[in-house]
Coordinates of C-alpha atoms and ligand atoms in Angstrom, one line a residue:
M23 CA 70.6 -38.2 46.4
P24 CA 68.2 -35.7 47.9
V25 CA 69.7 -33.0 50.0
V26 CA 67.3 -32.6 53.0
P27 CA 67.4 -30.4 56.1
V28 CA 67.9 -31.9 59.5
T29 CA 64.5 -32.6 60.9
D30 CA 63.2 -35.4 63.1
S31 CA 61.7 -37.3 60.2
N32 CA 64.7 -36.8 58.0
L33 CA 67.0 -38.1 60.8
Q34 CA 64.7 -41.2 61.1
K35 CA 64.9 -41.7 57.3
A36 CA 68.7 -41.3 57.4
A37 CA 69.0 -43.8 60.2
S38 CA 67.0 -46.4 58.4
I39 CA 69.1 -45.9 55.3
I40 CA 72.2 -46.6 57.4
R41 CA 70.6 -49.6 59.0
E42 CA 69.7 -51.0 55.6
G43 CA 73.3 -50.7 54.4
G44 CA 73.1 -47.4 52.6
L45 CA 75.3 -44.3 52.6
V46 CA 74.3 -41.0 54.2
A47 CA 76.4 -37.8 54.1
F48 CA 75.9 -36.0 57.4
P49 CA 77.2 -32.8 59.1
T50 CA 79.8 -32.9 61.9
E51 CA 81.4 -29.9 63.5
T52 CA 84.6 -30.5 61.5
V53 CA 83.6 -31.5 57.9
Y54 CA 80.8 -33.4 56.4
G55 CA 81.1 -37.2 56.7
L56 CA 80.1 -40.0 54.4
G57 CA 78.6 -42.6 56.8
A58 CA 77.8 -46.3 56.7
D59 CA 77.0 -48.9 59.4
A60 CA 80.4 -49.9 60.8
W61 CA 79.3 -53.5 61.4
N62 CA 78.3 -53.9 57.7
P63 CA 81.5 -54.5 55.6
E64 CA 79.6 -54.3 52.3
A65 CA 78.2 -50.9 53.2
C66 CA 81.7 -49.8 54.3
A67 CA 83.1 -51.0 51.0
R68 CA 80.7 -48.7 49.1
I69 CA 82.3 -45.8 51.0
F70 CA 85.7 -46.7 49.4
E71 CA 84.0 -47.1 46.0
V72 CA 82.2 -43.7 46.1
K73 CA 85.3 -41.9 47.3
N74 CA 87.7 -43.8 45.1
R75 CA 89.7 -44.3 48.2
P76 CA 92.4 -46.9 48.5
F77 CA 91.6 -49.7 50.9
F78 CA 94.8 -49.1 52.9
D79 CA 93.3 -45.9 54.3
P80 CA 91.2 -46.8 57.4
L81 CA 88.0 -45.1 58.5
I82 CA 87.0 -43.3 61.7
L83 CA 84.1 -44.7 63.8
H84 CA 81.7 -42.1 65.0
L85 CA 80.0 -42.8 68.3
A86 CA 77.2 -41.2 70.3
E87 CA 78.1 -42.5 73.7
Y88 CA 81.5 -42.7 75.5
E89 CA 80.7 -46.3 76.7
M90 CA 80.8 -47.6 73.2
V91 CA 84.6 -47.1 73.2
F92 CA 84.9 -50.2 75.5
E93 CA 83.0 -52.3 73.0
L94 CA 85.3 -51.4 70.1
C95 CA 88.7 -51.0 71.8
S96 CA 90.6 -53.8 73.7
Q97 CA 92.7 -51.4 75.7
V98 CA 92.1 -47.8 76.7
D99 CA 95.2 -46.0 77.7
P100 CA 94.4 -43.7 80.7
R101 CA 95.8 -40.7 78.7
A102 CA 93.4 -41.4 75.9
D103 CA 90.6 -41.7 78.5
R104 CA 91.5 -38.3 79.8
L105 CA 91.4 -36.7 76.4
M106 CA 88.1 -38.3 75.6
K107 CA 86.6 -37.0 78.8
K108 CA 88.0 -33.5 78.2
F109 CA 87.3 -33.0 74.5
W110 CA 84.3 -35.2 73.6
P111 CA 82.0 -34.5 72.0
G112 CA 84.5 -32.6 69.8
P113 CA 87.1 -32.6 67.1
L114 CA 89.4 -35.3 68.6
T115 CA 89.9 -38.8 67.3
V116 CA 91.8 -41.4 69.3
V117 CA 93.4 -44.5 67.8
L118 CA 93.4 -47.5 70.2
P119 CA 93.9 -51.3 69.9
K120 CA 90.7 -52.8 68.5
V121 CA 88.6 -55.7 69.5
E122 CA 88.6 -58.7 67.1
K123 CA 85.1 -58.1 65.7
V124 CA 85.7 -54.6 64.2
P125 CA 85.7 -55.3 60.5
D126 CA 89.0 -55.3 58.7
I127 CA 87.7 -53.1 55.9
V128 CA 87.1 -50.3 58.6
T129 CA 90.6 -50.5 60.0
A130 CA 92.5 -51.4 56.7
G131 CA 93.5 -54.6 58.4
L132 CA 95.3 -52.7 61.2
P133 CA 95.1 -54.0 64.8
T134 CA 93.8 -50.6 65.9
V135 CA 90.7 -48.5 65.4
A136 CA 90.0 -44.7 65.3
V137 CA 87.0 -43.4 67.3
R138 CA 85.4 -40.1 68.0
I139 CA 82.2 -38.5 69.3
P140 CA 81.3 -35.6 67.0
A141 CA 80.0 -32.3 68.5
H142 CA 77.2 -31.8 66.0
A143 CA 73.9 -32.7 67.6
A144 CA 72.5 -34.1 64.3
A145 CA 75.4 -36.4 63.9
R146 CA 75.0 -37.9 67.4
E147 CA 71.2 -38.2 66.9
L148 CA 71.7 -40.0 63.6
I149 CA 74.2 -42.4 65.3
R150 CA 71.7 -43.0 68.2
L151 CA 68.8 -43.6 65.9
A152 CA 70.8 -46.0 63.7
K153 CA 71.9 -47.8 66.8
T154 CA 75.3 -48.5 65.4
P155 CA 78.7 -46.8 65.2
I156 CA 78.9 -45.0 61.9
A157 CA 82.1 -45.4 59.9
A158 CA 82.7 -42.1 58.1
P159 CA 85.5 -40.5 56.2
S160 CA 85.1 -36.9 54.9
A161 CA 82.5 -36.8 52.2
N162 CA 84.8 -35.9 49.3
P163 CA 86.5 -37.9 46.5
F164 CA 89.8 -39.2 47.8
G165 CA 92.5 -36.6 47.8
R166 CA 90.2 -33.7 47.1
L167 CA 89.1 -30.7 49.2
S168 CA 87.0 -31.7 52.2
P169 CA 83.3 -30.5 52.3
T170 CA 82.2 -28.0 54.9
T171 CA 78.7 -27.5 53.4
A172 CA 76.1 -29.9 52.1
K173 CA 76.5 -28.2 48.7
H174 CA 80.2 -29.2 48.6
V175 CA 79.1 -32.8 49.1
E176 CA 76.4 -32.6 46.5
D177 CA 78.7 -31.1 43.9
Q178 CA 81.5 -33.6 44.5
I179 CA 79.8 -37.0 45.1
G180 CA 76.0 -36.2 45.2
E181 CA 75.0 -38.8 42.6
N182 CA 76.5 -41.7 44.6
V183 CA 75.0 -41.2 48.0
D184 CA 71.6 -42.2 49.2
L185 CA 70.9 -39.0 51.3
I186 CA 72.6 -35.8 52.2
L187 CA 71.6 -34.3 55.5
D188 CA 72.1 -30.5 55.4
G189 CA 73.0 -29.3 58.9
G190 CA 74.5 -25.9 57.8
P191 CA 78.1 -24.9 57.5
C192 CA 80.6 -26.8 59.8
E193 CA 81.5 -24.8 62.9
V194 CA 85.2 -25.9 63.1
G195 CA 86.0 -26.4 59.4
V196 CA 89.1 -28.6 59.7
E197 CA 89.1 -32.3 60.4
S198 CA 89.6 -33.8 63.9
T199 CA 93.0 -34.0 65.6
I200 CA 94.1 -37.6 65.6
V201 CA 96.2 -39.0 68.5
A202 CA 97.3 -42.7 68.5
F203 CA 97.8 -44.6 71.7
I204 CA 99.4 -47.8 70.5
E205 CA 103.0 -47.5 71.7
D206 CA 104.3 -46.1 75.0
K207 CA 104.3 -42.6 73.6
P208 CA 101.2 -40.9 72.3
Y209 CA 101.6 -39.8 68.6
L210 CA 99.9 -36.9 66.8
L211 CA 98.9 -38.5 63.5
R212 CA 97.1 -35.4 62.1
P213 CA 96.8 -31.9 63.5
G214 CA 93.2 -30.8 63.6
G215 CA 90.4 -29.0 65.4
I216 CA 91.8 -29.4 68.9
P217 CA 95.2 -27.6 69.0
L218 CA 98.2 -29.7 70.1
E219 CA 98.9 -27.2 72.9
E220 CA 95.6 -28.1 74.5
I221 CA 96.2 -31.8 74.2
E222 CA 99.7 -31.5 75.7
K223 CA 98.3 -29.5 78.6
E224 CA 96.2 -32.6 79.5
I225 CA 98.6 -35.4 78.9
G226 CA 102.1 -34.0 78.5
P227 CA 104.4 -34.3 75.5
V228 CA 103.0 -35.9 72.3
E229 CA 105.3 -37.1 69.6
I230 CA 104.5 -35.5 66.2
M231 CA 104.3 -38.0 63.4
K232 CA 106.2 -36.4 60.4
S233 CA 104.8 -37.2 57.0
S234 CA 108.4 -38.3 56.0
Q235 CA 108.0 -41.1 58.7
R236 CA 105.7 -42.9 56.3
S237 CA 104.7 -45.6 58.7
P238 CA 102.1 -48.3 59.1
L239 CA 100.8 -46.2 62.0
S240 CA 99.3 -43.6 59.7
P241 CA 98.6 -45.3 56.3
G242 CA 96.2 -42.7 55.0
L243 CA 98.3 -39.7 55.6
L244 CA 99.7 -39.0 52.2
S245 CA 101.7 -36.0 51.3
R246 CA 99.3 -34.9 48.6
H247 CA 95.8 -34.7 49.9
Y248 CA 93.0 -32.1 50.4
S249 CA 94.0 -30.9 47.0
P250 CA 92.4 -28.4 44.6
R251 CA 92.6 -29.3 40.9
T252 CA 94.2 -26.0 40.2
P253 CA 98.0 -25.8 40.8
F254 CA 98.5 -24.5 44.3
I255 CA 101.7 -22.8 45.8
I256 CA 102.4 -21.6 49.3
L257 CA 104.4 -18.4 49.2
S258 CA 107.5 -18.0 51.2
G259 CA 108.5 -14.4 51.0
D260 CA 107.7 -12.1 48.1
L261 CA 105.3 -12.8 45.3
P262 CA 106.9 -14.4 42.3
K263 CA 106.8 -12.5 38.9
I264 CA 103.3 -12.7 37.6
D265 CA 102.5 -13.3 34.0
P266 CA 99.7 -10.8 33.2
G267 CA 98.2 -13.3 30.7
K268 CA 97.5 -15.7 33.5
K269 CA 94.5 -15.9 35.8
I270 CA 95.9 -16.0 39.3
G271 CA 94.1 -16.5 42.6
F272 CA 95.3 -15.5 46.1
L273 CA 94.4 -17.0 49.4
A274 CA 95.2 -14.4 52.1
F275 CA 95.3 -14.9 55.8
Q276 CA 94.2 -11.5 57.0
K277 CA 94.8 -8.7 54.5
P278 CA 94.3 -8.6 50.7
P279 CA 97.5 -8.6 48.7
K280 CA 98.9 -5.2 47.6
S281 CA 99.2 -6.3 44.0
G282 CA 96.1 -5.8 41.9
L283 CA 97.1 -8.6 39.5
F284 CA 94.9 -11.2 41.1
Q285 CA 91.7 -12.4 39.4
T286 CA 90.2 -13.8 42.6
V287 CA 91.2 -13.1 46.2
E288 CA 89.9 -15.0 49.3
I289 CA 90.6 -13.9 52.8
L290 CA 90.6 -16.5 55.6
S291 CA 90.0 -14.1 58.5
P292 CA 89.9 -10.3 58.2
S293 CA 90.5 -10.1 62.0
G294 CA 93.5 -12.5 61.9
D295 CA 91.7 -15.1 64.1
L296 CA 93.0 -18.7 63.4
R297 CA 89.7 -20.2 64.5
E298 CA 87.8 -18.1 61.9
A299 CA 90.5 -19.0 59.4
A300 CA 89.9 -22.7 60.0
V301 CA 86.2 -22.3 59.6
N302 CA 86.6 -20.6 56.2
L303 CA 89.5 -22.6 54.9
F304 CA 87.8 -25.3 52.7
A305 CA 85.0 -23.0 51.5
C306 CA 87.7 -20.5 50.3
L307 CA 89.6 -23.3 48.6
H308 CA 86.5 -24.6 46.9
R309 CA 85.7 -21.1 45.6
L310 CA 89.2 -20.6 44.3
D311 CA 89.3 -24.0 42.7
N312 CA 86.0 -23.3 41.0
A313 CA 87.1 -19.9 39.6
N314 CA 88.9 -21.3 36.5
L315 CA 92.3 -20.0 37.6
D316 CA 95.7 -21.0 36.2
I317 CA 97.3 -21.0 39.6
I318 CA 96.5 -20.2 43.2
Y319 CA 99.0 -18.6 45.6
A320 CA 98.5 -18.9 49.4
E321 CA 100.0 -17.0 52.2
P322 CA 101.2 -19.0 55.2
V323 CA 99.4 -18.5 58.5
P324 CA 101.1 -18.5 62.0
E325 CA 101.8 -22.1 62.9
E326 CA 100.3 -22.2 66.4
G327 CA 97.0 -23.4 67.8
L328 CA 94.7 -24.1 64.9
G329 CA 97.3 -22.7 62.5
R330 CA 99.1 -26.0 62.7
A331 CA 96.1 -27.8 61.1
I332 CA 95.6 -25.0 58.6
M333 CA 99.2 -25.2 57.4
D334 CA 99.0 -29.0 57.3
R335 CA 96.1 -28.8 54.9
L336 CA 97.7 -26.0 52.8
R337 CA 101.0 -28.0 52.5
K338 CA 99.0 -31.1 51.5
A339 CA 97.0 -29.0 48.9
A340 CA 100.4 -28.0 47.5
G341 CA 101.6 -31.6 47.5
K342 CA 104.2 -30.8 50.1
G343 CA 102.7 -32.4 53.2
Ligands
LIG419 O1 86.9 -34.7 61.5 C1 87.1 -35.8 61.0 O2 87.9 -36.6 61.5 C2 86.3 -36.2 59.8 C3 84.8 -36.2 60.2 C4 83.9 -36.8 59.1 O3 84.6 -36.9 61.4 N1 86.7 -37.4 59.2 C5 87.8 -37.6 58.6 O4 88.0 -38.9 58.1 O5 88.6 -36.7 58.4 P1 89.1 -39.2 56.9 O6 88.8 -40.6 56.5 O7 89.1 -38.2 55.9 O8 90.4 -39.2 57.7 C6 90.7 -40.2 58.6 C7 92.1 -40.6 58.8 C8 92.6 -41.6 57.8 O9 93.1 -41.0 56.7 C9 93.7 -42.3 58.6 O10 94.9 -41.7 58.3 C10 93.3 -42.1 60.0 O11 92.2 -41.2 60.1 N2 93.0 -43.3 60.7 C11 91.8 -44.0 60.8 N3 91.9 -45.1 61.4 C12 93.2 -45.3 61.8 C13 94.0 -46.2 62.5 N4 93.4 -47.4 62.9 N5 95.3 -46.0 62.6 C14 95.8 -44.9 62.2 N6 95.2 -43.9 61.5 C15 93.9 -44.1 61.3
LIG420 MG1 89.4 -36.9 54.4

């Protein structure tokens, strides 16, 4: 599982691995993906094996060209079309009715398929060279923290992938926003890198899918997900009493905590910028999780713009999604 930089020849190599049915971890602007040829069900099955991911959790197809949508989707709602034209390439995934030939393993047997064009140039070049849509979930074991660097991928699943393309740290840092167009109303299935406010500016009101509405619309959206191994608690109000014998970590939004009792402190954005906080989120969580702590406390962030995606990931890390 060599980790190699993005160069023309490594992109060629990665593309031939994909064409031959292998797995390549590659950078996107959101998080690193674990990619396989979407037309090859055996290769896609290996993604589930490597991630230990349940088969009911469908994969997103990554495209390089907008026209490909019409080969994969049987109907394209005009509102979806508007969002694709506005936000692609970028951290937006749309879920649309699929054409018959999209393999069931990709869609978990659903009649719909999720598609997006990533904003990372290396990702698009890889897709172009492989000449196929690339099915890719985030390149982490199922339920664990998403990877925003090649090193995160190497540490978590490195032994089981054929190649890791290192394209530097991800520029957005949280996964794509997922909007489904399968009923009359559009549904937000997952808050992500494009704020809901910007989506509603384009197409009007979008229904928010609550995690309590466990529905066949969003099979993969479990309440515990993106989790550190260390117990993780989101603070609401004052700090609880701290046992001095315990090693405690703190994830702050902007300012370090006043108490000096913390062993490790990570700050999401010293300037209080939600975009910067999203970029740093998973790297801060990986560091806290690797610091041998007994417990991690996290401060909530304002729930607006990208703050919605950040709070979604924090709640899921705490098992309260
Ligand atoms: O930013 C991203 O979206 C990253 C990068 C690699 O592109 N990918 C990513 O994939 O986050 P993953 O597998 O970790 O999350 C994809 C989620 C699934 O858990 C599932 O809930 C939803 O997308 N999904 C995929 N296909 C779907 C479908 N047909 N209907 C409803 N939800 C779907
Ligand atoms: Mg994921």
